[in-house]
Coordinates of C-alpha atoms in Angstrom, one line a residue:
X1 CA 0.6 -19.0 -12.8
X2 CA 1.3 -15.5 -13.8
X3 CA 4.6 -14.9 -15.7
X4 CA 7.3 -13.1 -13.7
X5 CA 9.8 -11.1 -15.7
X6 CA 12.8 -9.0 -14.5
X7 CA 12.5 -5.2 -14.5
X8 CA 13.9 -4.1 -17.9
X9 CA 13.0 -1.8 -20.7
X10 CA 11.6 -4.8 -22.6
X11 CA 9.3 -5.8 -19.7
X12 CA 8.2 -2.1 -19.4
X13 CA 7.2 -2.1 -22.9
X14 CA 5.2 -5.3 -22.6
X15 CA 3.5 -3.9 -19.5
X16 CA 2.4 -0.7 -21.4
X17 CA 0.8 -3.0 -24.0
X18 CA -1.0 -4.9 -21.5
X19 CA -2.3 -1.8 -19.6
X20 CA -3.4 -0.3 -23.0
X21 CA -5.3 -3.5 -23.9
X22 CA -7.1 -3.4 -20.5
X23 CA -5.1 -5.9 -18.7
X24 CA -3.5 -6.2 -15.3
X25 CA 0.2 -5.8 -14.4
X26 CA 2.0 -6.2 -11.0
X27 CA 4.5 -3.4 -10.6
X28 CA 7.2 -2.8 -7.8
X29 CA 7.0 0.5 -5.9
X30 CA 8.9 1.9 -3.1
X31 CA 6.2 0.7 -0.6
X32 CA 4.8 -2.7 -1.9
X33 CA 3.9 -4.4 -5.1
X34 CA 0.8 -2.9 -6.7
X35 CA -1.7 -4.4 -9.2
X36 CA -2.1 -1.8 -12.0
X37 CA -4.8 -1.0 -14.5
X38 CA -5.6 1.9 -16.6
X39 CA -7.5 4.3 -14.3
X40 CA -9.9 5.4 -17.3
X41 CA -11.0 1.7 -18.3
X42 CA -14.0 0.7 -16.3
X43 CA -13.5 -3.0 -17.5
X44 CA -9.8 -3.0 -16.4
X45 CA -10.6 -1.6 -13.0
X46 CA -13.5 -4.1 -12.4
X47 CA -10.8 -6.9 -13.0
X48 CA -8.7 -5.6 -10.0
X49 CA -11.8 -5.9 -7.8
X50 CA -12.4 -9.4 -9.1
X51 CA -8.8 -10.5 -8.9
X52 CA -8.4 -9.3 -5.3
X53 CA -12.0 -10.1 -4.1
X54 CA -12.0 -6.6 -3.0
X55 CA -15.2 -4.9 -1.7
X56 CA -16.6 -2.4 -4.2
X57 CA -16.9 0.2 -1.4
X58 CA -13.1 0.3 -0.8
X59 CA -11.7 2.9 -3.2
X60 CA -8.4 2.6 -5.2
X61 CA -5.5 5.0 -5.1
X62 CA -4.9 6.7 -8.4
X63 CA -1.1 6.8 -9.3
X64 CA 0.3 9.7 -11.5
X65 CA 3.7 9.6 -13.1
X66 CA 4.5 13.3 -12.5
X67 CA 3.8 15.6 -9.6
X68 CA 2.8 18.3 -11.9
X69 CA -0.2 16.3 -13.0
X70 CA -2.0 16.6 -9.7
X71 CA -4.2 19.5 -10.8
X72 CA -5.5 17.5 -13.8
X73 CA -7.3 15.0 -11.5
X74 CA -7.9 16.7 -8.0
X75 CA -8.5 20.1 -6.6
X76 CA -5.4 20.8 -4.5
X77 CA -5.3 23.8 -2.1
X78 CA -1.9 25.3 -1.0
X79 CA -1.4 22.8 1.8
X80 CA -1.8 19.9 -0.7
X81 CA 0.5 21.5 -3.2
X82 CA 3.1 22.1 -0.6
X83 CA 2.9 18.4 0.6
X84 CA 3.2 17.1 -2.9
X85 CA 6.1 19.4 -3.7
X86 CA 8.0 18.1 -0.6
X87 CA 7.1 14.4 -0.5
X88 CA 6.5 13.5 -4.1
X89 CA 7.6 11.2 -5.8
X90 CA 7.2 9.1 -2.6
X91 CA 5.0 7.3 -0.1
X92 CA 2.3 9.9 0.6
X93 CA -1.2 9.6 -0.7
X94 CA -3.6 12.6 -0.6
X95 CA -7.4 12.5 -0.5
X96 CA -8.7 15.6 -2.3
X97 CA -11.9 16.6 -4.1
X98 CA -11.7 15.2 -7.6
X99 CA -12.3 17.6 -10.6
X100 CA -13.0 15.2 -13.4
X101 CA -15.2 12.3 -14.4
X102 CA -12.6 11.0 -16.8
X103 CA -11.5 8.4 -14.3
X104 CA -13.4 5.2 -13.6
X105 CA -16.2 5.8 -11.2
X106 CA -15.7 2.2 -10.0
X107 CA -12.1 3.0 -8.8
X108 CA -13.3 5.8 -6.6
X109 CA -16.2 3.8 -5.1
X110 CA -18.5 6.6 -6.4
X111 CA -17.0 9.2 -3.9
X112 CA -16.6 12.9 -4.6
X113 CA -13.0 12.6 -3.4
X114 CA -9.9 11.0 -5.0
X115 CA -7.0 9.2 -3.4
X116 CA -3.9 10.1 -5.4
X117 CA -0.2 9.7 -5.2
X118 CA 3.0 9.9 -7.2
X119 CA 5.1 6.9 -6.5
X120 CA 8.8 6.6 -6.5
X121 CA 9.7 3.8 -9.0
X122 CA 11.7 2.7 -12.1
X123 CA 9.0 2.3 -14.6
X124 CA 7.0 5.5 -14.9
X125 CA 9.7 7.3 -17.0
X126 CA 9.8 4.4 -19.3
X127 CA 6.0 4.3 -19.6
X128 CA 5.9 8.0 -20.5
X129 CA 8.6 7.6 -23.1
X130 CA 6.5 4.8 -24.7
X131 CA 3.6 7.3 -24.9
X132 CA 1.6 6.0 -21.8
X133 CA 1.1 8.8 -19.3
X134 CA -1.5 7.1 -17.0
X135 CA -2.9 7.5 -14.6
X136 CA -3.3 4.0 -13.3
X137 CA -5.1 2.6 -10.2
X138 CA -2.8 0.2 -8.2
X139 CA -3.8 -1.3 -4.9
X140 CA -1.6 -3.9 -3.4
X141 CA -1.2 -6.9 -5.4
X142 CA -2.7 -9.5 -3.1
X143 CA -6.0 -11.0 -2.1
X144 CA -8.1 -8.4 -0.3
X145 CA -7.4 -8.4 3.4
X146 CA -4.3 -10.6 3.1
X147 CA -0.7 -9.6 3.7
X148 CA 0.6 -7.2 1.3
X149 CA 3.4 -8.4 -1.2
X150 CA 7.0 -7.0 -1.0
X151 CA 8.5 -9.6 -3.4
X152 CA 7.2 -10.7 -7.0
X153 CA 6.7 -14.2 -5.8
X154 CA 4.3 -13.0 -3.1
X155 CA 2.1 -11.7 -5.9
X156 CA 2.2 -15.0 -7.8
X157 CA 1.5 -16.8 -4.6
X158 CA -1.6 -14.7 -3.9
X159 CA -3.1 -14.0 -7.3
X160 CA -1.9 -16.9 -9.5
X161 CA -2.9 -16.5 -13.1
X162 CA -5.2 -13.5 -12.5
X163 CA -2.3 -11.2 -13.4
X164 CA -1.1 -10.7 -17.0
X165 CA 2.4 -9.9 -16.0
X166 CA 4.4 -9.5 -12.9
X167 CA 7.5 -7.3 -13.1
X168 CA 10.1 -8.4 -10.6
X169 CA 12.0 -5.3 -9.2
X170 CA 13.4 -7.1 -6.2
X171 CA 12.3 -6.5 -2.6
X172 CA 10.4 -3.2 -1.9
X173 CA 12.6 -0.6 -0.1
X174 CA 10.0 0.4 2.5
X175 CA 8.0 -2.7 2.9
X176 CA 4.6 -1.0 4.1
X177 CA 2.1 1.2 2.3
X178 CA 2.0 5.0 1.9
X179 CA 0.8 7.4 4.5
X180 CA -2.7 8.7 3.7
X181 CA -3.8 12.3 4.5
X182 CA -7.3 13.7 3.7
X183 CA -6.9 17.5 3.1
X184 CA -9.9 19.5 4.4
X185 CA -9.4 23.1 3.8
X186 CA -6.9 24.3 6.4
X187 CA -6.5 20.9 8.2
X188 CA -5.4 17.4 7.4
X189 CA -6.8 14.1 8.7
X190 CA -4.5 11.1 9.0
X191 CA -6.5 8.3 7.4
X192 CA -3.7 5.6 7.4
X193 CA -0.3 5.8 9.0
X194 CA 2.4 4.8 6.6
X195 CA 6.1 5.2 5.6
X196 CA 6.2 8.7 6.4
X197 CA 5.8 9.4 10.1
X198 CA 3.3 12.1 11.2
X199 CA 6.2 13.9 12.8
X200 CA 7.6 14.8 9.4
X201 CA 4.4 16.7 8.5
X202 CA 4.6 19.2 11.4
X203 CA 6.4 21.9 9.4
X204 CA 3.6 21.9 6.7
X205 CA 0.4 21.1 8.7
X206 CA -0.7 23.3 11.5
X207 CA -3.9 21.1 12.2
X208 CA -3.4 17.3 12.0
X209 CA -6.3 15.2 13.2
X210 CA -7.3 11.5 13.4
X211 CA -10.6 10.4 11.7
X212 CA -13.9 10.0 13.5
X213 CA -14.4 6.2 14.5
X214 CA -17.4 5.9 12.3
X215 CA -15.8 7.7 9.4
X216 CA -16.8 6.5 5.8
X217 CA -14.1 4.4 4.0
X218 CA -12.7 7.1 1.9
X219 CA -9.2 5.6 1.4
X220 CA -7.7 2.1 1.5
X221 CA -6.4 0.5 4.6
X222 CA -9.2 1.7 6.8
X223 CA -11.0 -1.7 7.1
X224 CA -10.9 -3.2 10.6
X225 CA -9.4 -6.5 9.5
X226 CA -6.6 -6.1 7.0
X227 CA -3.0 -7.0 6.2
X228 CA -3.8 -10.4 7.8
X229 CA -2.2 -13.9 7.7
X230 CA -4.3 -17.0 8.1
X231 CA -2.9 -17.6 11.5
X232 CA -4.2 -15.5 14.4
X233 CA -1.9 -12.7 15.4
X234 CA -1.2 -12.1 19.3
X235 CA 0.2 -8.6 19.9
X236 CA 2.7 -7.2 22.5
X237 CA 3.9 -10.9 23.4
X238 CA 6.6 -11.0 26.0
X239 CA 6.8 -14.8 25.9
X240 CA 6.3 -17.6 23.5
X241 CA 3.4 -20.0 24.2
X242 CA 3.2 -23.7 23.1
X243 CA 2.5 -24.0 19.4
X244 CA 3.2 -20.4 18.5
X245 CA 5.6 -18.8 16.2
X246 CA 7.5 -15.9 17.8
X247 CA 8.3 -12.7 15.8
X248 CA 10.7 -10.6 17.8
X249 CA 11.9 -7.0 17.6
X250 CA 15.2 -5.9 19.1
X251 CA 17.1 -7.7 21.7
X252 CA 15.1 -10.6 23.2
X253 CA 15.6 -13.4 25.6
X254 CA 12.8 -15.3 24.0
X255 CA 13.7 -18.0 21.5
X256 CA 12.4 -16.3 18.2
X257 CA 11.5 -17.8 14.8
X258 CA 12.3 -14.5 13.2
X259 CA 13.3 -11.0 14.2
X260 CA 12.0 -8.0 12.5
X261 CA 15.2 -6.0 13.4
X262 CA 17.8 -7.4 15.8
X263 CA 19.2 -3.8 16.1
X264 CA 15.6 -2.4 16.9
X265 CA 15.7 -0.4 13.6
X266 CA 12.0 0.6 12.9
X267 CA 12.6 1.1 9.2
X268 CA 14.2 -2.3 8.9
X269 CA 11.4 -3.8 10.8
X270 CA 8.9 -2.2 8.5
X271 CA 10.7 -3.5 5.5
X272 CA 10.7 -7.1 7.0
X273 CA 7.2 -7.1 8.5
X274 CA 5.0 -8.6 5.5
X275 CA 7.6 -11.1 4.5
X276 CA 8.0 -12.3 8.0
X277 CA 4.2 -12.7 8.6
X278 CA 4.1 -14.7 5.3
X279 CA 7.1 -16.8 6.3
X280 CA 5.5 -17.7 9.7
X281 CA 2.0 -18.3 8.4
X282 CA 2.2 -22.1 9.0
X283 CA 1.0 -22.1 12.5
X284 CA -2.2 -21.2 14.4
X285 CA -0.8 -18.2 16.2
X286 CA 1.9 -15.8 15.5
X287 CA 3.1 -13.9 18.6
X288 CA 4.6 -10.5 18.0
X289 CA 6.8 -8.6 20.3
X290 CA 6.0 -5.0 21.3
X291 CA 6.9 -2.3 18.8
X292 CA 7.7 1.2 19.8
X293 CA 4.8 3.5 18.8
X294 CA 7.0 6.4 17.5
X295 CA 8.1 7.1 14.0
X296 CA 7.5 4.2 11.6
X297 CA 6.4 2.2 14.7
X298 CA 2.9 3.8 14.4
X299 CA 2.5 2.3 10.9
X300 CA 3.9 -1.0 12.0
X301 CA 1.5 -1.2 14.9
X302 CA -1.5 -0.1 12.7
X303 CA -0.7 -3.0 10.3
X304 CA -0.4 -5.5 13.3
X305 CA -3.6 -4.3 14.9
X306 CA -5.5 -4.9 11.8
X307 CA -3.8 -8.3 11.2
X308 CA -4.9 -9.2 14.7
X309 CA -8.5 -7.9 14.4
X310 CA -11.6 -10.3 14.4
X311 CA -12.4 -11.3 10.9
X312 CA -16.0 -11.4 9.8

């Protein structure tokens, strides 16, 4: 089993040593726990794909420690720069043309674009002070296709001894992944709904679109089945059937096993979603109450649809 240590200057220093040596470290972020490796080290990046059982065509997000470093790795037009200025550090990933071959080609699934973000966290400043400036690649620290981890123990449960160190920063603030936008000249394509609702982008993007159904996997979270428990998931459930666990939202007359948010708070529901699915994953079917589609509800419904999708 991987070693779990509390977030501290000492654990950050140990994490830097491991990353420099080509190892894997699980780190807490504002979204979910990530599995980090040096983005320039092919062998280290390959370990991520092996540990997660991740398909090689599914690219990884590059994480930088300073928004000012965006131009070192990607070609950012004025729209991209504006979005980064407003939303970084934070849960926004931008897909942009890459400008260097310095990063591992494995990480980018040999695409000409790069998925990149600057996360909000407690460790990047310490890493820089220790002389490690990244970047790192960092997908969610779980088995590929399984429920993302929002607590350190979730990482240990999923990945066992395949991680050299897990830094415990407590429960993640947001609980679901970043919003992903692909920037194409004067328009943006929403590749993955996330923490930041699309409504928040209106002042900065005049042309925001959805991807074509047959679009290439140019960013994480686009696979049909993803974020899935072992149990089958039944959506928009208004009643509880025999043998099911019921996951409620807001006020309900149904006897519920858990409630994502008794007050119908979408941010609270997002924060609780993955932990609730993990907790209820002891039955054959998890029935989930309807979730409003607006605001963070769009991201919650996206995760639930993928959790409920047919699995190959």
